[in-house]
Short mmCIF file of C-alpha atoms in Angstrom, two decimals:
data_model
loop_
_atom_site.label_atom_id
_atom_site.label_comp_id
_atom_site.label_asym_id
_atom_site.label_seq_id
_atom_site.Cartn_x
_atom_site.Cartn_y
_atom_site.Cartn_z
CA THR A 1 -81.32 -12.05 -48.99
CA TYR A 2 -84.94 -12.88 -49.79
CA LEU A 3 -86.47 -13.85 -53.10
CA VAL A 4 -89.86 -12.10 -53.35
CA THR A 5 -92.39 -13.05 -56.04
CA LEU A 6 -94.89 -10.33 -56.96
CA TYR A 7 -98.17 -11.30 -58.65
CA GLU A 8 -100.70 -9.15 -60.44
CA ASP A 9 -104.08 -8.84 -58.75
CA MET A 10 -105.92 -12.10 -59.65
CA LEU A 11 -109.30 -10.66 -58.67
CA THR A 12 -108.93 -7.76 -61.08
CA THR A 13 -107.35 -9.71 -63.96
CA GLY A 14 -109.60 -12.74 -63.60
CA GLY A 15 -107.16 -15.61 -63.45
CA ASN A 16 -103.68 -16.42 -64.63
CA SER A 17 -101.56 -13.71 -63.33
CA LYS A 18 -98.10 -12.64 -64.40
CA SER A 19 -95.38 -12.63 -61.79
CA THR A 20 -91.99 -11.05 -61.37
CA GLN A 21 -89.25 -12.05 -59.00
CA GLU A 22 -87.05 -9.64 -57.09
CA TYR A 23 -84.25 -10.14 -54.60
CA CYS A 24 -84.47 -7.99 -51.48
CA THR A 25 -81.47 -7.81 -49.17
CA PHE A 26 -81.40 -6.21 -45.74
CA ILE A 27 -77.91 -4.94 -44.89
CA LYS A 28 -77.17 -4.09 -41.26
CA GLN A 29 -75.31 -0.79 -40.97
CA ASP A 30 -72.76 0.23 -38.32
CA ASP A 31 -75.38 2.34 -36.51
CA GLU A 32 -77.65 -0.73 -36.08
CA THR A 33 -80.08 0.43 -38.79
CA TYR A 34 -80.82 -1.58 -41.93
CA LYS A 35 -80.46 -0.67 -45.59
CA LEU A 36 -82.73 -2.33 -48.17
CA ASN A 37 -81.19 -3.35 -51.51
CA ILE A 38 -83.71 -3.87 -54.33
CA ASN A 39 -83.95 -3.83 -58.13
CA ASN A 40 -81.80 -6.95 -58.59
CA TYR A 41 -78.97 -5.42 -56.56
CA ILE A 42 -77.69 -7.91 -53.98
CA TYR A 43 -74.68 -6.24 -52.34
CA GLY A 44 -71.45 -4.35 -52.85
CA GLN A 45 -68.10 -5.15 -51.31
CA ASN A 46 -64.73 -3.39 -51.20
CA LEU A 47 -62.05 -5.92 -52.17
CA ASN A 48 -58.83 -3.90 -52.61
CA VAL A 49 -56.78 -6.85 -53.85
CA GLU A 50 -53.96 -6.41 -56.30
CA LYS A 51 -51.24 -8.21 -58.17
CA SER A 52 -48.10 -6.92 -59.83
CA VAL A 53 -46.48 -8.73 -62.75
CA ASP A 54 -43.52 -7.32 -64.72
CA GLY A 55 -44.39 -3.69 -64.05
CA ILE A 56 -48.16 -4.04 -64.49
CA VAL A 57 -50.28 -3.56 -61.37
CA ILE A 58 -53.90 -4.70 -61.49
CA LYS A 59 -56.07 -3.75 -58.52
CA VAL A 60 -59.64 -4.93 -58.02
CA LYS A 61 -61.17 -2.22 -55.86
CA HIS A 62 -64.85 -3.10 -55.57
CA VAL A 63 -67.49 -5.60 -56.66
CA ASN A 64 -71.23 -4.99 -57.07
CA VAL A 65 -73.30 -8.17 -57.19
CA TYR A 66 -76.64 -8.18 -59.03
CA GLN A 67 -79.06 -11.01 -59.66
CA GLU A 68 -77.95 -11.46 -63.29
CA TYR A 69 -74.32 -10.27 -63.27
CA GLU A 70 -71.36 -8.98 -61.28
CA GLU A 71 -69.52 -5.74 -61.92
CA LEU A 72 -65.92 -5.22 -60.84
CA GLU A 73 -64.06 -1.92 -60.60
CA VAL A 74 -60.53 -2.64 -61.80
CA THR A 75 -57.59 -0.22 -61.96
CA VAL A 76 -54.63 -1.08 -64.17
CA THR A 77 -51.30 0.73 -63.81
CA ASN A 78 -48.61 0.34 -66.47
CA ASN A 79 -45.23 1.07 -64.86
CA ARG A 80 -43.38 -0.25 -67.90
CA ASN A 81 -41.62 1.81 -70.56
CA THR A 82 -43.77 0.28 -73.31
CA THR A 83 -47.44 0.47 -74.23
CA ILE A 84 -49.28 -2.69 -73.21
CA CYS A 85 -52.47 -4.21 -74.55
CA LEU A 86 -54.88 -5.76 -72.04
CA THR A 87 -56.84 -7.69 -74.64
CA GLU A 88 -57.17 -8.02 -78.39
CA ASN A 89 -60.23 -10.23 -78.65
CA LYS A 90 -63.18 -11.69 -76.75
CA ASN A 91 -62.84 -14.02 -73.79
CA ASN A 92 -59.42 -12.83 -72.66
CA VAL A 93 -60.84 -11.39 -69.42
CA TYR A 94 -63.08 -13.55 -67.26
CA LEU A 95 -64.02 -14.59 -63.73
CA GLU A 96 -63.10 -18.13 -62.76
CA LYS A 97 -64.26 -20.63 -60.15
CA PRO A 98 -61.92 -23.28 -58.69
CA GLN A 99 -63.50 -25.98 -60.91
CA ASN A 100 -62.43 -24.03 -64.06
CA THR A 101 -65.89 -22.56 -64.69
CA LYS A 102 -65.42 -19.27 -66.53
CA TYR A 103 -67.74 -16.25 -66.61
CA SER A 104 -67.08 -13.96 -69.56
CA SER A 105 -67.32 -10.19 -69.60
CA ILE A 106 -70.50 -8.66 -71.01
CA ASN A 107 -71.44 -5.18 -72.25
CA SER A 108 -67.93 -3.81 -71.92
CA ARG A 109 -64.93 -3.10 -74.12
CA PHE A 110 -63.47 -6.40 -72.94
CA ASP A 111 -65.97 -8.51 -74.87
CA ARG A 112 -65.35 -6.90 -78.25
CA ASN A 113 -62.65 -7.70 -80.78
CA GLU A 114 -60.55 -4.60 -80.20
CA LEU A 115 -57.22 -3.64 -78.71
CA ILE A 116 -57.43 -2.11 -75.24
CA LEU A 117 -54.19 -0.14 -74.90
CA LEU A 118 -52.53 1.36 -71.86
CA GLU A 119 -49.61 3.69 -72.54
CA ALA A 120 -46.36 3.57 -70.58
CA LYS A 121 -46.51 5.07 -67.06
CA LYS A 122 -50.31 5.50 -67.21
CA GLU A 123 -53.24 4.26 -65.12
CA ARG A 124 -56.87 3.54 -66.11
CA THR A 125 -59.96 2.35 -64.27
CA PHE A 126 -62.47 0.00 -65.88
CA ASN A 127 -65.90 -1.19 -64.74
CA ILE A 128 -66.23 -4.72 -66.12
CA LYS A 129 -69.49 -6.68 -66.03
CA PHE A 130 -69.42 -10.47 -65.96
CA ASN A 131 -72.13 -12.91 -66.98
CA LYS A 132 -72.52 -14.53 -63.56
CA GLN A 133 -75.87 -15.08 -61.89
CA TYR A 134 -76.17 -14.68 -58.14
CA GLY A 135 -76.06 -17.80 -56.01
CA THR A 136 -74.55 -18.52 -52.64
CA ASP A 137 -72.85 -21.71 -53.90
CA VAL A 138 -71.47 -20.10 -57.07
CA GLU A 139 -68.63 -17.76 -56.15
CA ALA A 140 -65.82 -16.92 -58.51
CA ASP A 141 -62.50 -16.74 -56.74
CA SER A 142 -60.34 -14.95 -59.32
CA ILE A 143 -60.31 -12.58 -62.27
CA GLU A 144 -58.12 -13.63 -65.17
CA PHE A 145 -56.40 -11.49 -67.80
CA LYS A 146 -55.47 -14.29 -70.20
CA ASN A 147 -53.15 -12.72 -72.81
CA VAL A 148 -51.73 -9.35 -71.80
CA ILE A 149 -49.52 -8.10 -74.62
CA MET A 150 -46.40 -6.71 -72.97
CA ASN A 151 -45.19 -4.56 -75.90
CA CYS A 152 -48.03 -3.44 -78.13
CA ASN A 153 -45.82 -1.67 -80.67
CA GLU A 154 -43.85 -4.87 -81.36
CA TYR A 155 -47.07 -6.86 -81.51
CA ILE A 156 -48.59 -4.54 -84.14
CA LYS A 157 -45.41 -4.75 -86.26
CA ASP A 158 -45.46 -8.56 -86.45
CA LYS A 159 -48.45 -10.34 -84.93
CA SER A 160 -47.55 -13.77 -86.34
CA SER A 161 -44.20 -14.09 -84.54
CA TYR A 162 -44.98 -12.07 -81.40
CA ASN A 163 -44.81 -14.17 -78.23
CA ASP A 164 -44.43 -11.90 -75.18
CA TYR A 165 -47.80 -12.53 -73.48
CA LYS A 166 -48.54 -12.72 -69.76
CA LYS A 167 -51.46 -14.29 -67.93
CA ILE A 168 -52.34 -12.31 -64.82
CA SER A 169 -54.62 -13.92 -62.26
CA ILE A 170 -55.89 -12.01 -59.19
CA LYS A 171 -57.49 -13.86 -56.28
CA LEU A 172 -60.63 -12.01 -55.20
CA TYR A 173 -61.43 -13.56 -51.82
#
């Protein structure tokens, strides 16, 4: 990966020139050719890691890494007989580094104050963006679903005394 700085033409503009920075990545393909990734796109990687907890299967299929954020493709399967709720408020889904640094979701349903429901025996796929800038020394090792509500109908009936939450953590690498 190369960081390229592009400047306006100083001869034409007459002095202080504006610049933009762009990451360019050359990816070697199986047929010995190279693919060029530009426009803040660094790389994509198939992960295919999953975890099952009490009838809920969360699978992280793929990650796309950009200069300013990461986007994960996550499939959630509810094999339970009850509707579950993946989140009810902000900051319940995040990427985490080993030193407890957390990267919150951005521009997705997971960073709003709303219930994200998944009915019994159903499956849904989400593309979740995380506020994590690219850097070789800054790699999140897990995605965390902090408070999965295991029975959404019971939770809606009595939020104050409801206590059946699960934290689901999936190692990415």
